[in-house]
Amino acid sequence: MSYTPEMRESIKRVEATRSARLSETWPMMTPAEKQEILERFHPDYIREGMREIRVGVSKGQRMPLELADIVEGRSHLHSDSLDLEQIDYDTDVLVIGGGGAGASAAILARENGAKVILATKLRFGDANTMMAQGGIQAADKPNDSPAIHYLDVMGGGHFANVPDLVEALVKDAPLVIRWLEELGCMFDKEPDGTLVTIHGGGTSRKRMHSARDYSGAEIMRTLRDEVRSYPEDIAILEFAPAIELIMDDKGQCAGAVLKNLETGEHLIVRAKCTIVATGGSGRLHYQGYPTTNHHGATGDGIVLCYRAGAKLAFLDTMQYHPTGAAYPEQIVGLLVTEKVRGLGAQVCNVDGKQFVYPRETRDVEASAIIRECVERGKGVRTPTGMLGVWLDSPMINIIHGPGTIEAKLPAMVRQFARFGIDITKDPMLVYPTLHYQNGGVALDVHGRTNVPNLFVAGEISGGVHGRNRLMGNSLLEITVFGRRAGRAATLRSKEVELGQLTLAHLDDWERQLKEAGVEPKLVSPILLPDYTRKVR
Amino acid sequence: MAEELIPIYIMGKKYMVPPTLTIMKALEYSGYQLIRGVGCRGGFCGACATVYRLPGDYRLQIGLACQTVVQPGMYLAQIPFFPAQRAAYRLDELEPTFQTVFTLYPELMRCLSCGTCTKACPQDIDVKQYMADAMRGDIHAVADRSFDCIMCGLCAARCPAEEAQYNIAILCRRLYGKYLAPKAEHLAERVREIEEGKWDAALEELKSLSEEELRKRYNERDIEPA
């Protein structure tokens, strides 16, 4: 599966320019150039890819067509589908979602005295968190500060971010790194304990912490192991996604209906507070893009929260990671971590020439790669017809010394070696891939939504990243806001008096659809992507 | 372009699939909508551990379904769950010693050093060696050597001594990370500053700026050299 002769020819041109490129980096774009390239090439600006939603509390907001279809979907249930008196689980805090945000929330909820149920669609830990490679940002070096981090986040998000959320993010960041260190997370360190930090796209200080290139996996498996240390306080329900939230007759969120994915059985969970941490929606493949996302990233939580009346924000902006694998075919769309560029690898076209500063913010970097391939015709074509540009990984060992790639990027080396490509010697072919849902359910600094006793945390939420997220701020977001939601939900649960449980909001939803003349295309949440070939 | 199809056997049943597919995509091509045995689809989560055999070969081979390309005549089945024991512990009550590991996982010393685990690891980790490190009480070595573990359970599934190697490994990594790795002093200092409110005023000031002023500061900010 190694490179074709045509690709080899192009790689020779990359090699020919390498020594000269080592001493010259392409200049960053001016603010005006950035705006222009975004408007012309970024998928968020493709008008036909989005539409307004026609019902609900955020009626009129634009979002990708595929997401709008599930948001305007029909429920699996009606108000009288189930006997809500038959309660299977009664708890203080229900956490829906078993990724990094859900795990953080569960740990903090327990610590603050709550009995917790953590329900997750697949296995506990099956989440985008597990796949985040590059790192987690925190301003903990002497030349850095939460204020500088704040400025980077706001600029990266095109100044649309919610300031209070950004403040919470940057101020909690060092606290979270310290917390993870105490939980036994193995961050990369110098022999004296100094945390190793590098740049990411859009950072003005080197504040990207990593655990080799398994950063998210290391955080996830540590948090998961910690949650599993308290079986008497935290019950873990796997393969049990929520299919609707339950309300009470006072208009408060009061739990959820779960569905055992294997037996089809419905389970009623009554909870004083509910935290939805179901992650993103890359598996909806907006505009046909491949995705880096986990199998379960189907936007379920957005659907549940919206039907319960929670407001949405920034769902008209998705993040396309600039460097997804474009070759070989088996791993198309797979994330090639930004750390590769953080360590000095440049991006080159078919002629081996640079055309973009390697560490622009993700949206700008992705747009530049799309322009190079689509408008300028300088991409490399693969046997299946995909286009891509070169990410010149061998530069890293030249800059930092032999063995650096193997030590710092073991996962990447292994991923490509499986298909006969040695990234220490040859560059990787990359193209943008759907990576992250910048927006989601609106929240405050405690993770509260506008629906009483309903909280959100992590990728499902919208506001902290504005219109574009910087690398390393998602692992940060899930831990910061997971912890905040876990704590706040527990404190709130101590004063909650639940009324009569009801699913009346589902009938109301049906009525709204009807009044707006919307004929739902599908039943949602969809829970699983369907990649089966349609057989007879 | 019409592609030659090849036969594979999913749990004994024959399906014809394109030869370029990974096992996971071949399962989907054959009509399976996956619930178990699928996770990140990127080789990081360990959900899709698969055992297979090739024609004419008695040996069982292993791989991750999302990372392994099908071969003609491949006989395969997934092991999406393995009922291994995780010892009951709370990290903050432990000491980073051999005694801790041995007390929680006494079966550690039953290891035969046969190396079946190493052969079974889809991550190419030398599992046998880190088990030897564990038996010597070298927690740092276990942590370092097992670092790329995705906890798929294939080592445990194949172990004649009934070890749960990957659970021993995460215990050692957490012991190392919490107790043995050098502490980050600069981090502790920044945490102190934040708790004392040292950065509150600067953040309040930034929050109060107009977008225009904030843009100006952003565009003029200095950038640490790479």
XYZ file of C-alpha atoms in Angstrom, chain B:
226
model
C -14.038 0.422 -11.925
C -15.195 -3.099 -11.171
C -13.202 -4.667 -8.404
C -12.473 -8.367 -7.907
C -14.180 -9.545 -4.752
C -12.551 -11.947 -2.310
C -14.164 -14.408 0.110
C -13.978 -13.896 3.870
C -15.725 -15.847 6.605
C -17.394 -13.809 9.353
C -18.050 -16.150 12.255
C -17.966 -18.997 9.756
C -20.275 -17.458 7.155
C -18.935 -16.645 3.717
C -19.161 -13.124 2.262
C -17.594 -11.662 -0.881
C -15.944 -8.282 -0.230
C -13.564 -5.875 -1.989
C -9.947 -6.732 -1.112
C -8.944 -3.195 -0.081
C -11.358 -2.948 2.856
C -10.424 -3.096 6.508
C -12.123 -5.874 8.471
C -14.485 -3.281 9.952
C -15.541 -1.903 6.594
C -15.863 -5.468 5.273
C -18.281 -6.258 8.105
C -20.355 -3.238 7.138
C -20.088 -4.076 3.448
C -21.474 -7.506 4.311
C -24.508 -5.920 5.971
C -23.598 -5.736 9.661
C -24.588 -2.540 11.479
C -22.026 -2.485 14.244
C -22.851 -1.829 17.906
C -20.270 -3.919 19.713
C -16.828 -4.363 18.254
C -16.644 -0.805 16.945
C -15.346 2.321 18.607
C -13.135 5.138 17.478
C -12.500 3.616 14.038
C -8.992 5.019 14.321
C -6.939 2.509 16.279
C -7.071 4.238 19.669
C -9.846 2.677 21.694
C -9.438 -1.097 21.623
C -13.116 -1.837 20.949
C -12.597 -3.889 17.805
C -10.182 -6.635 18.834
C -10.456 -9.397 16.244
C -9.130 -12.942 16.049
C -8.616 -14.515 12.636
C -7.050 -17.410 10.855
C -5.841 -17.723 7.279
C -6.407 -20.764 5.074
C -3.829 -23.508 5.441
C -2.539 -22.108 8.706
C -3.533 -23.475 12.094
C -2.309 -20.400 13.972
C -4.663 -17.759 15.309
C -3.738 -14.184 14.483
C -5.038 -10.972 15.973
C -5.689 -7.441 14.841
C -7.865 -4.380 15.257
C -10.773 -4.570 12.820
C -10.450 -0.878 11.939
C -6.753 -1.186 11.145
C -6.402 -4.548 9.434
C -7.061 -5.166 5.754
C -8.950 -8.329 4.806
C -7.174 -11.225 3.111
C -8.652 -13.960 0.918
C -10.145 -16.763 2.954
C -9.772 -14.994 6.273
C -11.808 -16.646 9.046
C -12.648 -14.060 11.678
C -14.552 -13.259 14.844
C -14.495 -10.232 17.121
C -13.842 -10.163 20.867
C -15.535 -6.928 21.800
C -15.644 -7.562 25.517
C -13.434 -9.485 27.889
C -14.535 -10.088 31.500
C -11.215 -9.316 33.156
C -11.017 -8.296 36.774
C -10.072 -4.763 37.756
C -8.921 -4.755 41.362
C -10.780 -2.487 43.777
C -8.570 0.450 44.744
C -8.475 4.170 45.203
C -5.292 5.697 43.937
C -4.880 8.191 46.763
C -4.809 5.364 49.300
C -1.959 3.515 47.588
C 1.815 3.567 47.763
C 3.871 3.231 44.590
C 5.501 -0.064 45.476
C 5.745 -3.631 44.272
C 3.764 -4.635 47.353
C 0.797 -2.555 46.170
C 0.746 -4.123 42.730
C 1.244 -7.614 44.127
C -1.475 -7.177 46.771
C -4.016 -5.961 44.223
C -3.040 -8.462 41.554
C -1.462 -11.466 43.318
C -1.804 -13.495 40.116
C 0.997 -11.313 38.753
C 3.526 -13.867 40.018
C 1.836 -16.659 38.068
C 3.196 -15.167 34.843
C 5.079 -17.833 32.877
C 6.954 -15.365 30.676
C 5.736 -17.386 27.704
C 5.315 -14.299 25.540
C 1.874 -15.151 24.186
C 0.717 -11.701 25.287
C 3.453 -9.961 23.327
C 2.491 -11.899 20.212
C -1.170 -10.981 20.767
C -0.653 -7.231 21.146
C -1.934 -5.216 18.165
C 0.081 -2.257 19.425
C 3.381 -4.161 19.292
C 3.933 -3.627 23.001
C 6.341 -6.041 24.666
C 3.757 -7.133 27.219
C 5.877 -10.003 28.511
C 8.675 -7.560 29.270
C 6.470 -5.147 31.208
C 5.080 -8.052 33.181
C 8.679 -8.912 34.032
C 9.214 -5.254 35.009
C 6.164 -5.507 37.254
C 7.460 -8.659 38.915
C 10.689 -6.777 39.660
C 8.672 -3.876 41.093
C 9.924 -1.416 38.475
C 6.762 0.664 38.183
C 8.387 3.311 36.033
C 9.426 0.705 33.461
C 5.921 -0.771 33.328
C 4.434 2.697 32.868
C 6.838 3.591 30.108
C 6.715 0.314 28.221
C 2.936 -0.081 28.393
C 2.194 3.506 27.469
C 0.669 2.808 24.030
C -1.788 0.255 25.489
C -5.346 0.665 24.200
C -6.763 -1.882 26.663
C -8.329 -4.071 23.980
C -7.878 -7.155 26.158
C -6.270 -9.436 23.568
C -3.295 -10.114 25.875
C -5.627 -11.253 28.645
C -7.716 -13.295 26.232
C -4.682 -15.340 25.206
C -2.871 -15.593 28.556
C -2.441 -19.146 29.903
C -1.776 -17.733 33.388
C -5.048 -15.765 33.357
C -3.446 -12.395 33.932
C -5.211 -9.115 33.147
C -2.021 -7.460 31.964
C -3.625 -4.228 30.815
C -5.206 -3.599 34.204
C -1.854 -4.090 35.912
C -0.393 -1.676 33.377
C -2.855 1.136 34.034
C -2.389 0.749 37.770
C 1.359 1.183 37.281
C 0.940 4.153 34.950
C -1.278 5.920 37.466
C 1.060 5.110 40.347
C 3.949 6.478 38.312
C 2.084 9.592 37.164
C 0.877 10.490 40.637
C 3.720 9.449 42.924
C 6.946 8.858 41.034
C 7.053 11.350 38.159
C 8.708 14.629 39.145
C 6.147 17.313 40.033
C 5.742 20.377 37.840
C 6.737 23.251 40.132
C 5.782 25.972 37.664
C 2.294 24.450 37.480
C 1.879 24.434 41.265
C 2.992 28.073 41.308
C 0.457 29.095 38.642
C -2.315 27.238 40.478
C -1.428 29.199 43.629
C -1.551 32.478 41.715
C -4.948 31.677 40.259
C -6.359 30.653 43.619
C -5.069 33.889 45.108
C -6.842 35.841 42.356
C -3.680 37.223 40.807
C -5.050 37.103 37.250
C -8.617 38.183 37.946
C -8.084 41.869 37.229
C -6.313 41.235 33.918
C -9.136 38.972 32.764
C -11.820 41.391 33.889
C -10.080 44.108 31.913
C -9.947 41.960 28.767
C -13.599 41.019 29.137
C -14.561 44.685 29.309
C -12.849 45.626 26.018
C -14.762 46.429 22.855
C -14.333 43.954 20.009
C -12.312 46.542 18.127
C -9.894 47.019 21.009
C -9.650 43.270 21.562
C -8.871 42.714 17.873
C -6.134 45.294 18.068
C -4.542 43.599 21.068
C -4.833 40.218 19.382
C -3.253 41.340 16.133
C -0.441 43.089 17.987
C 0.330 40.329 20.451
C 3.861 38.970 20.372
C 4.339 35.339 19.427
C 6.888 33.111 21.120
C 9.335 31.790 18.488
C 8.796 28.158 17.469
